mmCIF file of C-alpha atoms in Angstrom:
data_model
loop_
_atom_site.group_PDB
_atom_site.id
_atom_site.type_symbol
_atom_site.label_atom_id
_atom_site.label_comp_id
_atom_site.label_asym_id
_atom_site.label_seq_id
_atom_site.Cartn_x
_atom_site.Cartn_y
_atom_site.Cartn_z
ATOM 1 C CA UNK A 1 0.018 0.117 -0.068
ATOM 2 C CA UNK A 2 3.014 2.379 -0.556
ATOM 3 C CA UNK A 3 2.606 3.362 -4.138
ATOM 4 C CA UNK A 4 0.619 6.167 -5.755
ATOM 5 C CA UNK A 5 -1.200 3.508 -8.259
ATOM 6 C CA UNK A 6 -2.580 1.499 -5.244
ATOM 7 C CA UNK A 7 -3.456 3.993 -2.482
ATOM 8 C CA UNK A 8 -6.920 5.402 -2.402
ATOM 9 C CA UNK A 9 -7.876 7.363 0.842
ATOM 10 C CA UNK A 10 -11.409 7.501 2.437
ATOM 11 C CA UNK A 11 -12.477 10.809 3.947
ATOM 12 C CA UNK A 12 -14.583 9.351 6.988
ATOM 13 C CA UNK A 13 -15.361 12.745 8.281
ATOM 14 C CA UNK A 14 -18.263 12.773 5.716
ATOM 15 C CA UNK A 15 -19.983 10.167 7.838
ATOM 16 C CA UNK A 16 -21.529 13.067 9.936
ATOM 17 C CA UNK A 17 -22.951 14.801 7.003
ATOM 18 C CA UNK A 18 -25.053 12.153 5.296
ATOM 19 C CA UNK A 19 -28.424 13.293 6.823
ATOM 20 C CA UNK A 20 -27.748 16.961 5.876
ATOM 21 C CA UNK A 21 -26.295 16.770 2.405
ATOM 22 C CA UNK A 22 -28.620 19.008 0.439
ATOM 23 C CA UNK A 23 -28.510 21.788 3.231
ATOM 24 C CA UNK A 24 -24.650 21.506 3.482
ATOM 25 C CA UNK A 25 -24.276 21.626 -0.330
ATOM 26 C CA UNK A 26 -26.537 24.693 -0.607
ATOM 27 C CA UNK A 27 -24.495 26.444 2.260
ATOM 28 C CA UNK A 28 -21.226 25.365 0.550
ATOM 29 C CA UNK A 29 -22.274 26.958 -2.751
ATOM 30 C CA UNK A 30 -23.573 30.097 -1.030
ATOM 31 C CA UNK A 31 -20.261 30.313 0.910
ATOM 32 C CA UNK A 32 -18.012 29.779 -1.858
ATOM 33 C CA UNK A 33 -20.025 32.366 -3.984
ATOM 34 C CA UNK A 34 -19.581 34.901 -1.185
ATOM 35 C CA UNK A 35 -15.822 34.275 -0.886
ATOM 36 C CA UNK A 36 -15.420 34.562 -4.755
ATOM 37 C CA UNK A 37 -17.569 37.714 -4.739
ATOM 38 C CA UNK A 38 -15.866 39.705 -1.865
ATOM 39 C CA UNK A 39 -12.215 38.780 -2.878
ATOM 40 C CA UNK A 40 -12.423 39.454 -6.448
ATOM 41 C CA UNK A 41 -14.305 42.783 -5.754
ATOM 42 C CA UNK A 42 -11.532 43.901 -3.523
ATOM 43 C CA UNK A 43 -8.889 42.638 -5.993
ATOM 44 C CA UNK A 44 -10.422 44.364 -8.891
ATOM 45 C CA UNK A 45 -10.971 47.610 -6.787
ATOM 46 C CA UNK A 46 -7.235 47.726 -5.915
ATOM 47 C CA UNK A 47 -6.000 46.933 -9.460
ATOM 48 C CA UNK A 48 -8.268 49.466 -11.041
ATOM 49 C CA UNK A 49 -7.402 52.459 -8.738
ATOM 50 C CA UNK A 50 -3.829 53.873 -9.186
ATOM 51 C CA UNK A 51 -4.131 55.582 -5.742
ATOM 52 C CA UNK A 52 -4.407 52.082 -4.160
ATOM 53 C CA UNK A 53 -1.091 50.913 -5.629
ATOM 54 C CA UNK A 54 0.632 51.292 -2.286
ATOM 55 C CA UNK A 55 2.338 48.558 -0.119
ATOM 56 C CA UNK A 56 -0.434 48.242 2.244
ATOM 57 C CA UNK A 57 -3.042 47.533 -0.517
ATOM 58 C CA UNK A 58 -0.792 45.474 -2.576
ATOM 59 C CA UNK A 59 -0.323 43.107 0.497
ATOM 60 C CA UNK A 60 -4.109 43.142 0.886
ATOM 61 C CA UNK A 61 -4.511 42.208 -2.687
ATOM 62 C CA UNK A 62 -2.072 39.345 -2.266
ATOM 63 C CA UNK A 63 -3.910 38.297 0.767
ATOM 64 C CA UNK A 64 -7.231 38.135 -1.221
ATOM 65 C CA UNK A 65 -5.579 36.193 -4.130
ATOM 66 C CA UNK A 66 -4.394 33.710 -1.635
ATOM 67 C CA UNK A 67 -7.868 33.246 -0.378
ATOM 68 C CA UNK A 68 -9.202 32.386 -3.830
ATOM 69 C CA UNK A 69 -6.199 29.865 -4.332
ATOM 70 C CA UNK A 70 -6.793 27.975 -0.931
ATOM 71 C CA UNK A 71 -10.491 27.956 -1.222
ATOM 72 C CA UNK A 72 -10.251 26.403 -4.785
ATOM 73 C CA UNK A 73 -8.314 23.512 -3.346
ATOM 74 C CA UNK A 74 -11.201 22.953 -0.911
ATOM 75 C CA UNK A 75 -14.579 23.871 -1.937
ATOM 76 C CA UNK A 76 -15.204 22.255 -5.359
ATOM 77 C CA UNK A 77 -14.030 19.000 -4.065
ATOM 78 C CA UNK A 78 -15.954 19.222 -0.875
ATOM 79 C CA UNK A 79 -19.111 20.152 -2.724
ATOM 80 C CA UNK A 80 -18.695 17.074 -4.921
ATOM 81 C CA UNK A 81 -18.181 14.768 -1.961
ATOM 82 C CA UNK A 82 -21.202 16.045 -0.103
ATOM 83 C CA UNK A 83 -23.482 14.732 -2.711
ATOM 84 C CA UNK A 84 -21.387 11.520 -3.316
ATOM 85 C CA UNK A 85 -22.155 8.036 -1.975
ATOM 86 C CA UNK A 86 -18.542 7.279 -1.737
ATOM 87 C CA UNK A 87 -15.750 9.708 -0.328
ATOM 88 C CA UNK A 88 -12.509 8.391 -1.959
ATOM 89 C CA UNK A 89 -9.643 10.460 -3.076
ATOM 90 C CA UNK A 90 -6.774 9.322 -4.966
ATOM 91 C CA UNK A 91 -3.206 9.367 -3.477
ATOM 92 C CA UNK A 92 -1.784 12.148 -5.903
ATOM 93 C CA UNK A 93 -5.110 14.061 -5.510
ATOM 94 C CA UNK A 94 -4.921 13.963 -1.793
ATOM 95 C CA UNK A 95 -1.273 15.278 -1.681
ATOM 96 C CA UNK A 96 -2.226 17.944 -4.204
ATOM 97 C CA UNK A 97 -4.944 19.027 -1.874
ATOM 98 C CA UNK A 98 -2.633 19.063 1.054
ATOM 99 C CA UNK A 99 -0.235 21.126 -0.943
ATOM 100 C CA UNK A 100 -2.834 23.676 -1.883
ATOM 101 C CA UNK A 101 -4.561 24.011 1.433
ATOM 102 C CA UNK A 102 -1.481 24.189 3.860
ATOM 103 C CA UNK A 103 0.650 26.425 1.443
ATOM 104 C CA UNK A 104 -2.408 28.701 1.561
ATOM 105 C CA UNK A 105 -2.259 28.811 5.432
ATOM 106 C CA UNK A 106 1.505 29.525 5.300
ATOM 107 C CA UNK A 107 1.188 32.254 2.572
ATOM 108 C CA UNK A 108 -1.728 33.800 4.531
ATOM 109 C CA UNK A 109 0.555 34.158 7.713
ATOM 110 C CA UNK A 110 3.473 35.289 5.891
ATOM 111 C CA UNK A 111 1.287 38.153 4.200
ATOM 112 C CA UNK A 112 0.117 39.228 7.545
ATOM 113 C CA UNK A 113 3.593 39.533 8.806
ATOM 114 C CA UNK A 114 4.263 41.796 5.910
ATOM 115 C CA UNK A 115 1.355 43.962 6.587
ATOM 116 C CA UNK A 116 2.381 44.194 10.292
ATOM 117 C CA UNK A 117 5.944 45.448 9.175
ATOM 118 C CA UNK A 118 4.391 47.793 6.767
ATOM 119 C CA UNK A 119 2.159 49.345 9.638
ATOM 120 C CA UNK A 120 5.136 49.518 11.832
ATOM 121 C CA UNK A 121 7.247 51.500 9.218
ATOM 122 C CA UNK A 122 4.229 53.875 8.493
ATOM 123 C CA UNK A 123 3.695 54.710 11.998
ATOM 124 C CA UNK A 124 6.787 54.422 13.816
ATOM 125 C CA UNK A 125 9.102 55.596 10.981
ATOM 126 C CA UNK A 126 6.840 57.675 8.803
ATOM 127 C CA UNK A 127 9.717 59.939 7.397
ATOM 128 C CA UNK A 128 11.526 56.794 6.099
ATOM 129 C CA UNK A 129 8.331 54.938 4.866
ATOM 130 C CA UNK A 130 8.664 55.489 1.140
ATOM 131 C CA UNK A 131 12.310 54.590 0.918
ATOM 132 C CA UNK A 132 11.929 51.411 3.109
ATOM 133 C CA UNK A 133 8.810 50.315 1.416
ATOM 134 C CA UNK A 134 9.878 51.108 -2.107
ATOM 135 C CA UNK A 135 8.270 49.425 -5.147
ATOM 136 C CA UNK A 136 11.160 47.020 -5.656
ATOM 137 C CA UNK A 137 11.175 46.061 -1.964
ATOM 138 C CA UNK A 138 7.436 45.524 -1.973
ATOM 139 C CA UNK A 139 7.747 43.222 -4.955
ATOM 140 C CA UNK A 140 10.389 41.471 -3.407
ATOM 141 C CA UNK A 141 8.608 40.883 -0.186
ATOM 142 C CA UNK A 142 5.328 39.659 -1.846
ATOM 143 C CA UNK A 143 7.290 37.283 -4.005
ATOM 144 C CA UNK A 144 8.995 35.870 -0.887
ATOM 145 C CA UNK A 145 5.771 35.662 1.075
ATOM 146 C CA UNK A 146 4.534 33.290 -1.678
ATOM 147 C CA UNK A 147 7.968 31.506 -2.646
ATOM 148 C CA UNK A 148 9.131 30.508 0.866
ATOM 149 C CA UNK A 149 5.799 28.781 1.815
ATOM 150 C CA UNK A 150 5.447 26.996 -1.564
ATOM 151 C CA UNK A 151 8.984 25.621 -1.126
ATOM 152 C CA UNK A 152 8.459 24.581 2.460
ATOM 153 C CA UNK A 153 5.112 22.872 1.486
ATOM 154 C CA UNK A 154 6.956 21.125 -1.301
ATOM 155 C CA UNK A 155 9.513 19.649 1.148
ATOM 156 C CA UNK A 156 6.671 18.480 3.411
ATOM 157 C CA UNK A 157 4.940 16.650 0.617
ATOM 158 C CA UNK A 158 8.079 15.263 -0.679
ATOM 159 C CA UNK A 159 8.856 13.680 2.778
ATOM 160 C CA UNK A 160 5.155 12.426 3.018
ATOM 161 C CA UNK A 161 5.383 10.776 -0.376
ATOM 162 C CA UNK A 162 8.309 8.802 0.603
ATOM 163 C CA UNK A 163 6.348 6.997 3.521
ATOM 164 C CA UNK A 164 4.961 3.393 3.420
ATOM 165 C CA UNK A 165 1.311 3.504 4.587
ATOM 166 C CA UNK A 166 -0.613 0.866 6.495
ATOM 167 C CA UNK A 167 -4.004 2.478 6.263
ATOM 168 C CA UNK A 168 -6.231 4.520 4.030
ATOM 169 C CA UNK A 169 -8.836 6.241 6.365
ATOM 170 C CA UNK A 170 -8.410 10.035 6.989
ATOM 171 C CA UNK A 171 -10.915 11.329 9.702
ATOM 172 C CA UNK A 172 -11.527 14.705 8.004
ATOM 173 C CA UNK A 173 -13.443 16.310 5.186
ATOM 174 C CA UNK A 174 -10.189 16.868 3.238
ATOM 175 C CA UNK A 175 -6.742 15.523 3.009
ATOM 176 C CA UNK A 176 -4.289 16.661 5.723
ATOM 177 C CA UNK A 177 -0.570 15.968 6.117
ATOM 178 C CA UNK A 178 -0.459 14.903 9.552
ATOM 179 C CA UNK A 179 -3.416 12.447 9.104
ATOM 180 C CA UNK A 180 -1.487 10.817 6.337
ATOM 181 C CA UNK A 181 1.718 10.569 8.354
ATOM 182 C CA UNK A 182 -0.025 8.932 11.101
ATOM 183 C CA UNK A 183 -0.979 6.072 8.670
ATOM 184 C CA UNK A 184 2.902 5.368 8.087
ATOM 185 C CA UNK A 185 4.031 1.943 8.928
ATOM 186 C CA UNK A 186 7.652 2.924 9.709
ATOM 187 C CA UNK A 187 9.415 5.787 11.303
ATOM 188 C CA UNK A 188 8.258 9.382 10.908
ATOM 189 C CA UNK A 189 11.057 11.138 13.026
ATOM 190 C CA UNK A 190 12.125 13.147 9.832
ATOM 191 C CA UNK A 191 8.513 14.324 9.213
ATOM 192 C CA UNK A 192 8.148 15.043 12.901
ATOM 193 C CA UNK A 193 11.337 17.190 13.033
ATOM 194 C CA UNK A 194 10.482 19.138 9.871
ATOM 195 C CA UNK A 195 6.922 19.716 11.232
ATOM 196 C CA UNK A 196 8.177 21.110 14.461
ATOM 197 C CA UNK A 197 10.824 23.333 12.630
ATOM 198 C CA UNK A 198 7.966 24.866 10.489
ATOM 199 C CA UNK A 199 5.895 25.389 13.575
ATOM 200 C CA UNK A 200 8.741 27.128 15.231
ATOM 201 C CA UNK A 201 9.376 29.359 12.069
ATOM 202 C CA UNK A 202 5.710 30.594 11.896
ATOM 203 C CA UNK A 203 5.647 30.961 15.749
ATOM 204 C CA UNK A 204 8.630 33.305 15.264
ATOM 205 C CA UNK A 205 6.383 35.165 12.730
ATOM 206 C CA UNK A 206 3.771 35.699 15.718
ATOM 207 C CA UNK A 207 6.407 36.987 17.848
ATOM 208 C CA UNK A 208 7.731 39.394 15.115
ATOM 209 C CA UNK A 209 3.990 40.628 14.704
ATOM 210 C CA UNK A 210 3.592 40.946 18.569
ATOM 211 C CA UNK A 211 6.866 42.899 19.082
ATOM 212 C CA UNK A 212 5.672 45.360 16.043
ATOM 213 C CA UNK A 213 2.314 45.910 17.877
ATOM 214 C CA UNK A 214 4.099 46.722 21.088
ATOM 215 C CA UNK A 215 5.911 49.573 19.257
ATOM 216 C CA UNK A 216 2.890 50.530 17.265
ATOM 217 C CA UNK A 217 0.840 51.104 20.243
ATOM 218 C CA UNK A 218 3.475 52.977 22.083
ATOM 219 C CA UNK A 219 3.780 55.237 18.854
ATOM 220 C CA UNK A 220 0.020 55.766 18.441
ATOM 221 C CA UNK A 221 -0.477 56.825 21.996
ATOM 222 C CA UNK A 222 1.911 59.910 21.572
ATOM 223 C CA UNK A 223 -0.468 61.698 19.197
ATOM 224 C CA UNK A 224 -4.083 61.964 18.201
ATOM 225 C CA UNK A 225 -3.000 61.523 14.522
ATOM 226 C CA UNK A 226 -0.981 58.296 15.477
ATOM 227 C CA UNK A 227 -4.141 57.072 17.253
ATOM 228 C CA UNK A 228 -6.382 57.665 14.269
ATOM 229 C CA UNK A 229 -3.879 56.006 11.721
ATOM 230 C CA UNK A 230 -3.623 52.951 14.095
ATOM 231 C CA UNK A 231 -7.322 52.731 14.427
ATOM 232 C CA UNK A 232 -7.980 52.975 10.706
ATOM 233 C CA UNK A 233 -5.164 50.614 9.392
ATOM 234 C CA UNK A 234 -3.943 48.442 12.370
ATOM 235 C CA UNK A 235 -7.365 47.408 13.777
ATOM 236 C CA UNK A 236 -8.540 45.571 10.729
ATOM 237 C CA UNK A 237 -5.144 43.848 10.239
ATOM 238 C CA UNK A 238 -5.127 42.860 14.023
ATOM 239 C CA UNK A 239 -8.807 41.470 13.602
ATOM 240 C CA UNK A 240 -7.672 39.444 10.524
ATOM 241 C CA UNK A 241 -4.718 38.256 12.391
ATOM 242 C CA UNK A 242 -6.435 37.055 15.335
ATOM 243 C CA UNK A 243 -9.020 35.567 13.059
ATOM 244 C CA UNK A 244 -6.340 33.544 10.897
ATOM 245 C CA UNK A 245 -4.334 32.733 14.170
ATOM 246 C CA UNK A 246 -7.531 31.167 15.993
ATOM 247 C CA UNK A 247 -8.558 29.219 12.839
ATOM 248 C CA UNK A 248 -5.079 27.798 12.359
ATOM 249 C CA UNK A 249 -4.716 27.030 16.048
ATOM 250 C CA UNK A 250 -8.027 25.116 16.039
ATOM 251 C CA UNK A 251 -6.830 23.015 13.019
ATOM 252 C CA UNK A 252 -3.356 22.360 14.659
ATOM 253 C CA UNK A 253 -4.876 21.289 18.008
ATOM 254 C CA UNK A 254 -7.285 19.066 16.306
ATOM 255 C CA UNK A 255 -4.877 17.614 13.959
ATOM 256 C CA UNK A 256 -2.341 16.693 16.444
ATOM 257 C CA UNK A 257 -4.075 16.466 19.637
ATOM 258 C CA UNK A 258 -7.744 15.911 18.747
ATOM 259 C CA UNK A 259 -9.831 13.795 21.000
ATOM 260 C CA UNK A 260 -11.791 10.772 19.727
ATOM 261 C CA UNK A 261 -14.439 11.421 22.121
ATOM 262 C CA UNK A 262 -15.400 14.808 20.410
ATOM 263 C CA UNK A 263 -18.596 14.657 18.239
ATOM 264 C CA UNK A 264 -17.610 14.235 14.586
ATOM 265 C CA UNK A 265 -19.623 17.519 13.610
ATOM 266 C CA UNK A 266 -17.432 19.672 16.045
ATOM 267 C CA UNK A 267 -14.228 17.826 14.648
ATOM 268 C CA UNK A 268 -15.405 18.894 11.135
ATOM 269 C CA UNK A 269 -16.006 22.477 12.028
ATOM 270 C CA UNK A 270 -12.741 22.765 13.861
ATOM 271 C CA UNK A 271 -11.153 21.312 10.695
ATOM 272 C CA UNK A 272 -12.514 23.641 8.084
ATOM 273 C CA UNK A 273 -12.974 26.977 10.191
ATOM 274 C CA UNK A 274 -9.615 28.218 8.762
ATOM 275 C CA UNK A 275 -10.792 27.702 5.069
ATOM 276 C CA UNK A 276 -14.232 29.417 5.567
ATOM 277 C CA UNK A 277 -13.997 32.420 8.038
ATOM 278 C CA UNK A 278 -10.828 34.027 7.189
ATOM 279 C CA UNK A 279 -11.510 34.209 3.216
ATOM 280 C CA UNK A 280 -14.861 36.050 3.997
ATOM 281 C CA UNK A 281 -13.877 38.216 6.987
ATOM 282 C CA UNK A 282 -10.649 39.485 5.837
ATOM 283 C CA UNK A 283 -11.691 41.389 2.606
ATOM 284 C CA UNK A 284 -14.922 42.439 4.482
ATOM 285 C CA UNK A 285 -12.921 43.920 7.229
ATOM 286 C CA UNK A 286 -10.696 45.808 5.159
ATOM 287 C CA UNK A 287 -13.327 46.971 2.738
ATOM 288 C CA UNK A 288 -15.502 48.402 5.502
ATOM 289 C CA UNK A 289 -12.721 50.037 7.570
ATOM 290 C CA UNK A 290 -10.104 51.379 5.066
ATOM 291 C CA UNK A 291 -11.514 54.638 3.825
ATOM 292 C CA UNK A 292 -9.823 54.669 0.474
ATOM 293 C CA UNK A 293 -11.253 51.127 -0.438
ATOM 294 C CA UNK A 294 -14.517 51.897 0.934
ATOM 295 C CA UNK A 295 -15.043 55.050 -1.159
ATOM 296 C CA UNK A 296 -13.668 53.433 -4.313
ATOM 297 C CA UNK A 297 -15.936 50.500 -3.872
ATOM 298 C CA UNK A 298 -19.044 52.581 -3.332
ATOM 299 C CA UNK A 299 -18.031 54.641 -6.335
ATOM 300 C CA UNK A 300 -17.747 51.633 -8.624
ATOM 301 C CA UNK A 301 -20.979 50.169 -7.205
ATOM 302 C CA UNK A 302 -22.886 53.357 -7.832
ATOM 303 C CA UNK A 303 -21.310 54.343 -11.220
ATOM 304 C CA UNK A 304 -23.420 51.959 -13.304
ATOM 305 C CA UNK A 305 -26.639 53.499 -11.730
ATOM 306 C CA UNK A 306 -25.539 57.058 -12.177
ATOM 307 C CA UNK A 307 -24.604 56.296 -15.637
ATOM 308 C CA UNK A 308 -27.904 54.750 -16.486
ATOM 309 C CA UNK A 309 -30.029 57.544 -14.703
ATOM 310 C CA UNK A 310 -28.024 60.157 -16.949
ATOM 311 C CA UNK A 311 -28.356 58.219 -20.078
ATOM 312 C CA UNK A 312 -32.168 57.906 -19.339
ATOM 313 C CA UNK A 313 -32.622 61.580 -18.826
ATOM 314 C CA UNK A 314 -30.515 62.590 -21.830
ATOM 315 C CA UNK A 315 -32.247 60.073 -24.220
ATOM 316 C CA UNK A 316 -35.762 61.510 -23.524
ATOM 317 C CA UNK A 317 -37.251 63.416 -26.470
#
């Protein structure tokens, strides 16, 4: 059972969804449509307005693109499995889903670190902002925020693909690396060590963000302008950060230390929370709070209505 041609995984998490298939399928389509709508709207708003071509908005655009990338690896397959009588996925398909979903989570966190750094420079070192956050440096940082997580996830998948497996049941609604590793017949020490290194690496991300916010708060308290800038640009970032961190912590704790005594529907919610809540709330939070984006989105929304009214008035005899 150790070759890609023979292994087929069974996603046993769907056992708790049998009685609610149609309802869950409808909610899934609604949720995915909402994710597509809010993220694409924000991406197009930022791309179409030259005034929004600043580091903070570029990082936000990258965050939204990543949200679309990650949910594409989950929702279509999830919707198909909800209506299916069998919940099987091929070895290659499973590893591909693991790669997309967890590289998405890593890119998310890397982007949030960049956004924290951007706010730190803007508020604590305002005179140096344009030299520090130049166009070239912003492009390099965005590239690294994608490239490093993708390389890490490639390493993880490569190590997992070498394991000989003695089982095929994954107690989740989607494929997850740690669940595959637990099916291994032999030693998984290398996988465990690499996993701990990556957890430590991203924990250091959290420490960097925390230290940035300590300095941000200190700087913001010194003036009314600083407090206003902190409220407008840092509060939505902080909310998104807490949202993503809580969701990923749920998934990490469930994957590694989940109790067999927990109801399956609760396990399922803990497993998919980071794939549903952040992609919806992140663009909504920024779209509502950031003045430039809110005004631009209102303008784009009202433009067709105003144009139709003017055209209607001018076309009358």
